[in-house]
PDB file of C-alpha atoms in Angstrom:
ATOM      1  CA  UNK A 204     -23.860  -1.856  -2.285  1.00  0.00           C
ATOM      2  CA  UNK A 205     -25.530  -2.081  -5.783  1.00  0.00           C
ATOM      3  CA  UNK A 206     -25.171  -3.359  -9.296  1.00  0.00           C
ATOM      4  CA  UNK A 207     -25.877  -1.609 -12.278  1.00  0.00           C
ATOM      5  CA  UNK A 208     -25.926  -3.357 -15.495  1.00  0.00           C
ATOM      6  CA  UNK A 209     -21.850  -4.354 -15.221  1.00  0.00           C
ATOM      7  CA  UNK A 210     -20.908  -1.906 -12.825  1.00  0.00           C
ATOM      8  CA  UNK A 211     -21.445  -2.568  -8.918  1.00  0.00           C
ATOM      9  CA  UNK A 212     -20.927   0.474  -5.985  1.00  0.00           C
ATOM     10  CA  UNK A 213     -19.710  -1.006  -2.751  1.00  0.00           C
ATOM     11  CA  UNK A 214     -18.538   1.439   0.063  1.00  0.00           C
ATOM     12  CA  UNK A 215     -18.139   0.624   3.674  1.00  0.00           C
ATOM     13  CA  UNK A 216     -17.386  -2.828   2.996  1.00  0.00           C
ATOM     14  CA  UNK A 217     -15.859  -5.029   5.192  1.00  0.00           C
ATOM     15  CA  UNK A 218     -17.113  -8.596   4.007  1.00  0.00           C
ATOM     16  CA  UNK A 219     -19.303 -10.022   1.235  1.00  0.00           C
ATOM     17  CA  UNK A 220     -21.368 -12.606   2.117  1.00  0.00           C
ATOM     18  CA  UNK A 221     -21.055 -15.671   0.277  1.00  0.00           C
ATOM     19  CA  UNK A 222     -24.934 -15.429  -1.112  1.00  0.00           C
ATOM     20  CA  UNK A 223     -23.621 -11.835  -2.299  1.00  0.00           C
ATOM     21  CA  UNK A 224     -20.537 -13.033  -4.727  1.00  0.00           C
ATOM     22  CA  UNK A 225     -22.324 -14.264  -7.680  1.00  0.00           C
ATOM     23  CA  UNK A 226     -23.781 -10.352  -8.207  1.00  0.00           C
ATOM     24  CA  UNK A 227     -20.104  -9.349  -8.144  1.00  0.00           C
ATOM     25  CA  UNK A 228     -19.089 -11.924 -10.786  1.00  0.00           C
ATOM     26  CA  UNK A 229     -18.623 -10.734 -14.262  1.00  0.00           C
ATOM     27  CA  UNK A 230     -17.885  -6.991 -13.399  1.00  0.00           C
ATOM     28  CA  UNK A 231     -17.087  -4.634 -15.919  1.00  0.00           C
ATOM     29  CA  UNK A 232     -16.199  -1.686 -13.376  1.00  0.00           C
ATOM     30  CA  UNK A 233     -15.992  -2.060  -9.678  1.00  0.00           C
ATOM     31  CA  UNK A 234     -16.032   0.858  -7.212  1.00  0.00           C
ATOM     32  CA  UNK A 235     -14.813  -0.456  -4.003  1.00  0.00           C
ATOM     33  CA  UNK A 236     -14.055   0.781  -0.922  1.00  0.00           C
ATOM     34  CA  UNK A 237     -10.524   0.852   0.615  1.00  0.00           C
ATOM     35  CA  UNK A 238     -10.378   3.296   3.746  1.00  0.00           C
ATOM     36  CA  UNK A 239      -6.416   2.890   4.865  1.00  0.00           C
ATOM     37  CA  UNK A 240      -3.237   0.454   4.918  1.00  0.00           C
ATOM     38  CA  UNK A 241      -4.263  -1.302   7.982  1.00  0.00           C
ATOM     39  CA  UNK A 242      -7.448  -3.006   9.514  1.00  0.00           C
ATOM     40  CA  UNK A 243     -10.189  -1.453  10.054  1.00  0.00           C
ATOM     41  CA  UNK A 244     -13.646  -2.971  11.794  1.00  0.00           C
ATOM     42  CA  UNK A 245     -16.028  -1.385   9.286  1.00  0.00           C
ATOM     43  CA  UNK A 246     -14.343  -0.931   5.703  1.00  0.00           C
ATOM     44  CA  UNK A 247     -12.008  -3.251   3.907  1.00  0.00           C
ATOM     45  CA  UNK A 248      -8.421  -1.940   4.107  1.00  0.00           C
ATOM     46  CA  UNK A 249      -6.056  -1.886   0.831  1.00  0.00           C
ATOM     47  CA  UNK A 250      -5.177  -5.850   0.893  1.00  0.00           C
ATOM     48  CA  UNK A 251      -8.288  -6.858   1.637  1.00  0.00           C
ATOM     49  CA  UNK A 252      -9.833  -4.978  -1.482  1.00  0.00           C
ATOM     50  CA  UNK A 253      -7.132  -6.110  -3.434  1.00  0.00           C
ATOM     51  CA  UNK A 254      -7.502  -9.085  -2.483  1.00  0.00           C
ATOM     52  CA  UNK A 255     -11.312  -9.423  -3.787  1.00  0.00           C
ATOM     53  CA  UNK A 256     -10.336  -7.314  -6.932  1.00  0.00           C
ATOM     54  CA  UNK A 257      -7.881 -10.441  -7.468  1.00  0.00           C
ATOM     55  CA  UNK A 258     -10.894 -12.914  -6.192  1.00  0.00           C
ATOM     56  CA  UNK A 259     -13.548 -11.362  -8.490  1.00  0.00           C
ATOM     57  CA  UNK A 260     -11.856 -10.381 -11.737  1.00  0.00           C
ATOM     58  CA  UNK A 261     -13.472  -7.401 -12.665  1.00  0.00           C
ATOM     59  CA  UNK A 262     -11.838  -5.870 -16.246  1.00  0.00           C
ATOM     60  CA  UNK A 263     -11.907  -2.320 -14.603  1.00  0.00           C
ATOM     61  CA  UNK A 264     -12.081  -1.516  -9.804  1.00  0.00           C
ATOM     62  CA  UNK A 265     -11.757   1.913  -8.612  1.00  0.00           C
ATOM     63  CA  UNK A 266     -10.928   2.078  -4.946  1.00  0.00           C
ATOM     64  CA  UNK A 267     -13.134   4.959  -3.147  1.00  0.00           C
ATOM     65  CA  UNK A 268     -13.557   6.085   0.708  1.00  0.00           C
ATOM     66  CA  UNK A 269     -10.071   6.177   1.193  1.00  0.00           C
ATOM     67  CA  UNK A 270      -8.503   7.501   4.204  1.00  0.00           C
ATOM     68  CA  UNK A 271      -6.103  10.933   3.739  1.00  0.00           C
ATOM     69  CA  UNK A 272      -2.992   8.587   4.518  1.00  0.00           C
ATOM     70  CA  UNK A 273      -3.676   6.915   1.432  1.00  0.00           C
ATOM     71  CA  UNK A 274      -1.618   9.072  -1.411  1.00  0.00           C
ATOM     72  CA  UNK A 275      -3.227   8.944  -5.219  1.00  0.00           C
ATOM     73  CA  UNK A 276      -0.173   9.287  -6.685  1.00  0.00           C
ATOM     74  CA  UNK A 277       1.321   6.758  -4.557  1.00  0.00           C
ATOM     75  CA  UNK A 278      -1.364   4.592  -5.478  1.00  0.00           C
ATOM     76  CA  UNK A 279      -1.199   4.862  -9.043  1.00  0.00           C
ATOM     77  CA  UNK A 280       1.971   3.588  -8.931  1.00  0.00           C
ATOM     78  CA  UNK A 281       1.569   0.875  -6.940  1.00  0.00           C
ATOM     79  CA  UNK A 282      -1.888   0.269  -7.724  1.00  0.00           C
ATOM     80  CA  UNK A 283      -2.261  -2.976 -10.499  1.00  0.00           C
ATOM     81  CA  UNK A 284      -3.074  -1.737 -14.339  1.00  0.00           C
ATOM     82  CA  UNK A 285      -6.715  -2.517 -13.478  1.00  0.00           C
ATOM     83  CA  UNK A 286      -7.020  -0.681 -10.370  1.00  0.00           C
ATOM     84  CA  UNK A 287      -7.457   2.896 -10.248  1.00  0.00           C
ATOM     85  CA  UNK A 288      -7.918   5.100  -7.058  1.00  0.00           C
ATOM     86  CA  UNK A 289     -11.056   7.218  -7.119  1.00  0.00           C
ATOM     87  CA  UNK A 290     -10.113  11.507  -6.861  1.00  0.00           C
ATOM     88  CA  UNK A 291     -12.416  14.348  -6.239  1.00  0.00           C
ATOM     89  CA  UNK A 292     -15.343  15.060  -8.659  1.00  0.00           C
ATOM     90  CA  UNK A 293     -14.285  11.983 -10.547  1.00  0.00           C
ATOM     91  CA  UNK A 294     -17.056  10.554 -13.058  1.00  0.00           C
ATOM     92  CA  UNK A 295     -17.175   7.220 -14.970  1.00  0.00           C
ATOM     93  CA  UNK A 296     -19.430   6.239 -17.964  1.00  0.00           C
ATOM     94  CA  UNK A 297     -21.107   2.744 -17.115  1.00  0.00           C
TER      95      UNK A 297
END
């Protein structure tokens, strides 16, 4: 992944190294990958992003690389009021 000013882009995640962390502190928008609801060996699955949204604060994380089982509307519901799932030709201002 990569940071940007206050923004950082992290697909096909499925750890971050503890030397990583500090770049992810302070985040004003997070794009995050979330493939599915269960494990998965190469991408975090919904808990596990959640759980480093929760972990690492940032005021704004959009989830991204989801898996077709994962519903957007469903999601927005669910979803936290800082967590937003990523849609087709979405575009953010950083």
């Amino acid at each position: 992944g990569f940071r940007i000013g206050n923004a950082a882009y992290t697909p096909d995640l499925n750890g971050i190294p503890e030397e990583s962390r500090e770049s992810l502190a302070g985040l004003d928008v997070w794009i995050v990958d979330a493939l599915r609801r269960t494990r998965h060996p190469s991408h975090f699955c919904l808990a596990e992003t959640l759980s480093w949204i929760e972990k690492m604060q940032p005021k704004r994380a959009v989830i991204t690389n989801m898996h077709c089982d994962l519903d957007y509307e469903s999601l927005c519901r669910e979803l936290p009021p800082t967590v937003e799932p990523a849609y087709d030709g979405m575009q953010l201002t950083i």
